[in-house]
Structure formats: structure tokens, C-alpha cells
């Protein structure tokens, strides 16, 4: 069996997340597997680097699948892009060693969470950003973020309650930057705040809860130093709000 | 009567253009006038700097309207943004002198036409770009564009056949640049070509026909020098194809 690695982009708005579900085919994985079944006549499992939740976007999701086909990688990519819905695209596809596994071999991931910090509605970015009207203290958020960087037990920063698995993860870096949104490009306003997270792996809802917590620091509802206590408590209730999915984009998976 | 000047952004995808029509209210001007009627209880005419066609977008359309209201400019803007559909936004609104007229006082406009020059579908830009798969000779297009800059009779570059009005216009500049599209930002590919047009006014379909003609030069279907002959012919059939509306955005109106 040949093994193919592909990089995917999708706008998550109208999907129920990455992972296929029994009661709906409205998932990214579901769309891909349905298409590969049609292409090869065989049931093929598409293995993603990880799940993305309903409404979360991807600029660089990675997945792999095994197939017994004579088609070239280029032909497969063209076939997929011809038949995928316009909000999902395969931006690269190549044959890789049989042992490559998109989830098990992933060394790290980068996510970006986009916050529009303005009272003016943004037409062109509206599907990809979370709007916060209140003023944000960027320096305070940067100081708070330093407590999250490193290897910690992030149990307070996940919505997963049952899990017996380890909740220890390593965050390599958090970058918080002012940016110019597309809509306001002409006006030159730095009205967007982007939160970039790189790490070896992220728990369920972890990026969105970290962002919600940092935003509370930015609004002076919390002090930056409190983050250390939240981590130590290992209790979800001590962390901040879960911010909406639409602001989140999976940017890159590293191998 | 007070006079208000506003700057508007809209995604044109689901509208039948700027100008209100008798048989549909699905136009930008129609949506704005319906809302102002609701706000003031009076029929108010919104005067745009010019029409944009069905499917054309705007990052900086300008319009004005007269109203007998006690509301502040800020209150009007908030009201409008609260009730406008999410693909239309008022990004600035202020009271101006009674004599200001968004169309008659406009000194110039800038449009941008975006072409994706790649075989890879782009999820996040798909509503705002026209896709061209063939290789484009940027230098040839730049040489061709020089023939269009200046004051010329652009009769060959408009779809309007009846018009008795002058078809002479002045193009101040045409800039053609390679750019990095949003989707490929991570990959670093310069896979987009942007055509920027600034001028004192543009005829019906003029920007889209100029772009279509320049693209034919870029594909080596025409020589750059032919543009002079096309202009001189004053005949629509000698110019290139009308490219799709979705690639076009009105960027700015200057006063």
C-alpha cells in the first residue's frame, strides 16, 4: 500500500469539525473519505494530525492515507481539488514512507487566534475573527503569557473532564502582536490582536481557554501573576472563558 | 437638512450591485435606504460616489445623504452597523457641509483587481479573486499598461454601447504587482497578481475589460504595443475579455 501525506486548508464555518461522526457526514474527515472512496472504490481512512473543533479553520492541517492506486500524487491532488467543496482544498500531496503517521509523527503545531479589537464591523474578516470591543492591555497579556510557556500540567485549560491521559504539555512560544486587519488595510489601523501558540500538542479547547484567560488579563479583570495559580489549581473553573471557534486557525504542523 | 458622508465596505457576492432597482431590494443602495427610512421615518436618498456592479466589492466606497435628524453622527453609525447585514459595514460617518456630493465632488478613485495565478484552489480568498492558471508575463503586462495611462478615449474599453456621453477619461497610474495571497501566506508563494488602477473616473466595465486585455498580453496572446491600436480603434471588439466581477474591489474615493 502506498502512503500519501497531504496539507489541507479549510474554512471551518459550516462543518462540524474534523472528525467523522456516525450521524452526519458534515465533517472534514468525512468529506475527504467519501471522496477517496469514490476515487478508489475502496474504504480509505484519512488520518489527521489531530482534530479541529466545529468552526475552527486550517491553513496547514496535515493528514495521511494509505491507498492501493496507480494514480500519481499529482493526479490524486487534482482529482480531490476538482471534487472537494470550495471551502476545503488540498494544497500539497506527496507519497511518503509507509511508516509516516500524521498524528504520531507530529513534533509540534502552531495555532493563531485572531481578535478584532474595534467597534467597527469588519466585512471581509468576519468569519475568521472574534470581536472584542473593550480596550486590551497588550503588555499585561504578554506578561501573563510567559507563565504559560514551558512544560506544565494544563488540566485547568481543557474542557475534557473524564480524561485519564496526561494533561502535561509543552508550549514552546506564545506571541501576541498587534496587526492590521484586511478590512482596515487601507486605513492603516492596527485594530487586530493575534495570539500565536506553538507547542508539542494541545488539549481539547486548550488554545481557546488560554486565549479567553489572556483576554481577561488584557481587560484588567485578572492580574498576569494569577496565571501561575490557575495552572497550579488544575481546575477548569479557575481559568477564563472559552472564546468562539471562528477566531481559531491551525496554521502549521511540524514533523 | 444635515448632510452626512459615510465610508462603506461590502462584500458584493450576494448583491445585485450598488444601484437600487425597482424589481429587487437586493442592492447595497437599497439596503441602506431601507434602513435609513426605518431610522428616520422618512424616505432618504443615499448618493454613492458611483455604481459598483453586481458581485464587485468595496473597501472604501463613499456615499452621502441628507437627513433631518437629531441623532449624532456616532449614533447614526452605530444604528446602521447594528442593523445592516454582516456583509455591509459603515466604517466612518461624519457630518459635512451641505454642498458635499459624493459623486460630483469625487476627484479620483482607486480599484484593485486580484488574480490568483495558481492551480491550487484558495479557500480563504475564493470570493475575492479571479483564478488564472496560465503563466503570466508580468513585464509584458506592465509595458502594455503604460499605453493606458494618461488621458485617452476609452470607448474600446466599455460595455456601454448607447452612451452619447464622453468616453474620455484620465488614468493616473496602473500598478501591477506580485503579491502573497492570504491562503498561501505560510508557504510564502507569490501566487497572486494585483492590478491597481487610479484615475479620475471609470466607464462601465472599464476596469474589468482593461484587466482582461492586460491578462491576454500576460499570456502572450497579444503584444503590449497592440494596446495603442485598441485604444485608437474605439471599438469594444478589439479589446480583451470582461473578467469576472468577484476579483474587483473599489479601494478608495478621493476628494
Tab-separated table of N, CA, C and O in Angstrom, chain B residues 23 44 53 55-56 100-102 108 123 132 154 159 171 175 191 204 207 211-212 229 231-232 241 244 252 255:
chain	number	residue	atom	x	y	z
B	23	UNK	N	-37.305	46.215	-9.182
B	23	UNK	CA	-37.813	44.857	-9.012
B	23	UNK	C	-37.113	44.034	-7.927
B	23	UNK	O	-37.401	42.871	-7.753
B	44	UNK	N	-35.160	58.599	2.347
B	44	UNK	CA	-33.874	59.286	2.218
B	44	UNK	C	-33.112	58.690	1.055
B	44	UNK	O	-33.017	57.471	0.934
B	53	UNK	N	-20.815	47.229	-9.871
B	53	UNK	CA	-21.642	46.199	-10.499
B	53	UNK	C	-21.921	45.039	-9.550
B	53	UNK	O	-21.255	44.881	-8.532
B	55	UNK	N	-21.669	41.839	-7.694
B	55	UNK	CA	-20.529	40.988	-7.381
B	55	UNK	C	-19.237	41.720	-7.071
B	55	UNK	O	-18.282	41.120	-6.591
B	56	UNK	N	-19.206	43.036	-7.335
B	56	UNK	CA	-17.996	43.817	-7.056
B	56	UNK	C	-17.992	44.211	-5.573
B	56	UNK	O	-19.031	44.526	-4.996
B	100	UNK	N	-21.567	69.186	0.000
B	100	UNK	CA	-20.790	67.987	-0.383
B	100	UNK	C	-21.660	66.974	-1.137
B	100	UNK	O	-22.756	66.622	-0.705
B	101	UNK	N	-21.136	66.488	-2.258
B	101	UNK	CA	-21.852	65.490	-3.064
B	101	UNK	C	-20.844	64.387	-3.413
B	101	UNK	O	-19.826	64.643	-4.052
B	102	UNK	N	-21.130	63.156	-2.995
B	102	UNK	CA	-20.131	62.089	-3.091
B	102	UNK	C	-19.726	61.796	-4.533
B	102	UNK	O	-18.586	61.396	-4.780
B	108	UNK	N	-11.027	61.402	-7.705
B	108	UNK	CA	-10.408	60.206	-8.255
B	108	UNK	C	-10.790	58.970	-7.462
B	108	UNK	O	-11.327	59.053	-6.347
B	123	UNK	N	-8.912	28.582	-0.448
B	123	UNK	CA	-10.129	28.553	0.349
B	123	UNK	C	-10.498	29.945	0.859
B	123	UNK	O	-11.652	30.363	0.745
B	132	UNK	N	-6.516	32.434	-12.614
B	132	UNK	CA	-5.921	32.240	-13.943
B	132	UNK	C	-4.809	31.212	-13.796
B	132	UNK	O	-3.879	31.403	-13.019
B	154	UNK	N	-11.577	55.992	-23.991
B	154	UNK	CA	-11.605	54.577	-23.626
B	154	UNK	C	-12.839	53.845	-24.182
B	154	UNK	O	-13.287	52.874	-23.597
B	159	UNK	N	-18.475	48.472	-21.904
B	159	UNK	CA	-19.565	47.674	-22.460
B	159	UNK	C	-20.769	48.547	-22.812
B	159	UNK	O	-21.747	48.073	-23.359
B	171	UNK	N	-6.378	58.133	-16.667
B	171	UNK	CA	-5.845	57.159	-15.714
B	171	UNK	C	-4.520	57.698	-15.198
B	171	UNK	O	-3.594	57.957	-15.974
B	175	UNK	N	-0.652	50.054	-11.460
B	175	UNK	CA	0.446	49.325	-10.828
B	175	UNK	C	0.110	47.835	-10.901
B	175	UNK	O	-1.000	47.432	-10.562
B	191	UNK	N	1.788	34.071	-5.313
B	191	UNK	CA	0.910	33.428	-6.287
B	191	UNK	C	-0.254	34.306	-6.708
B	191	UNK	O	-1.179	33.863	-7.354
B	204	UNK	N	-18.328	52.197	-17.562
B	204	UNK	CA	-18.978	50.923	-17.258
B	204	UNK	C	-18.111	49.747	-17.729
B	204	UNK	O	-17.750	49.674	-18.902
B	207	UNK	N	-12.620	48.831	-15.861
B	207	UNK	CA	-11.507	48.197	-15.146
B	207	UNK	C	-11.434	46.703	-15.497
B	207	UNK	O	-10.348	46.155	-15.721
B	211	UNK	N	-8.351	44.904	-17.452
B	211	UNK	CA	-7.655	43.770	-16.832
B	211	UNK	C	-7.673	42.548	-17.754
B	211	UNK	O	-6.661	41.860	-17.924
B	212	UNK	N	-8.813	42.285	-18.363
B	212	UNK	CA	-8.914	41.161	-19.290
B	212	UNK	C	-7.943	41.310	-20.456
B	212	UNK	O	-7.323	40.333	-20.905
B	229	UNK	N	-3.285	50.446	-30.522
B	229	UNK	CA	-4.237	50.265	-31.634
B	229	UNK	C	-5.660	50.042	-31.119
B	229	UNK	O	-6.622	50.532	-31.708
B	231	UNK	N	-6.966	51.147	-28.319
B	231	UNK	CA	-7.472	52.452	-27.891
B	231	UNK	C	-7.928	53.263	-29.098
B	231	UNK	O	-9.046	53.808	-29.118
B	232	UNK	N	-7.071	53.347	-30.108
B	232	UNK	CA	-7.345	54.180	-31.281
B	232	UNK	C	-8.585	53.696	-32.036
B	232	UNK	O	-9.323	54.490	-32.621
B	241	UNK	N	-11.242	40.249	-22.997
B	241	UNK	CA	-12.438	39.766	-22.302
B	241	UNK	C	-12.776	40.563	-21.052
B	241	UNK	O	-11.892	41.105	-20.389
B	244	UNK	N	-14.321	38.369	-14.495
B	244	UNK	CA	-15.432	38.290	-13.527
B	244	UNK	C	-15.413	39.391	-12.465
B	244	UNK	O	-14.355	39.864	-12.050
B	252	UNK	N	-10.822	53.027	-2.857
B	252	UNK	CA	-10.772	54.378	-2.296
B	252	UNK	C	-11.423	55.365	-3.256
B	252	UNK	O	-11.311	55.233	-4.466
B	255	UNK	N	-11.266	62.953	-2.617
B	255	UNK	CA	-11.978	64.240	-2.756
B	255	UNK	C	-11.001	65.403	-2.640
B	255	UNK	O	-9.893	65.213	-2.182
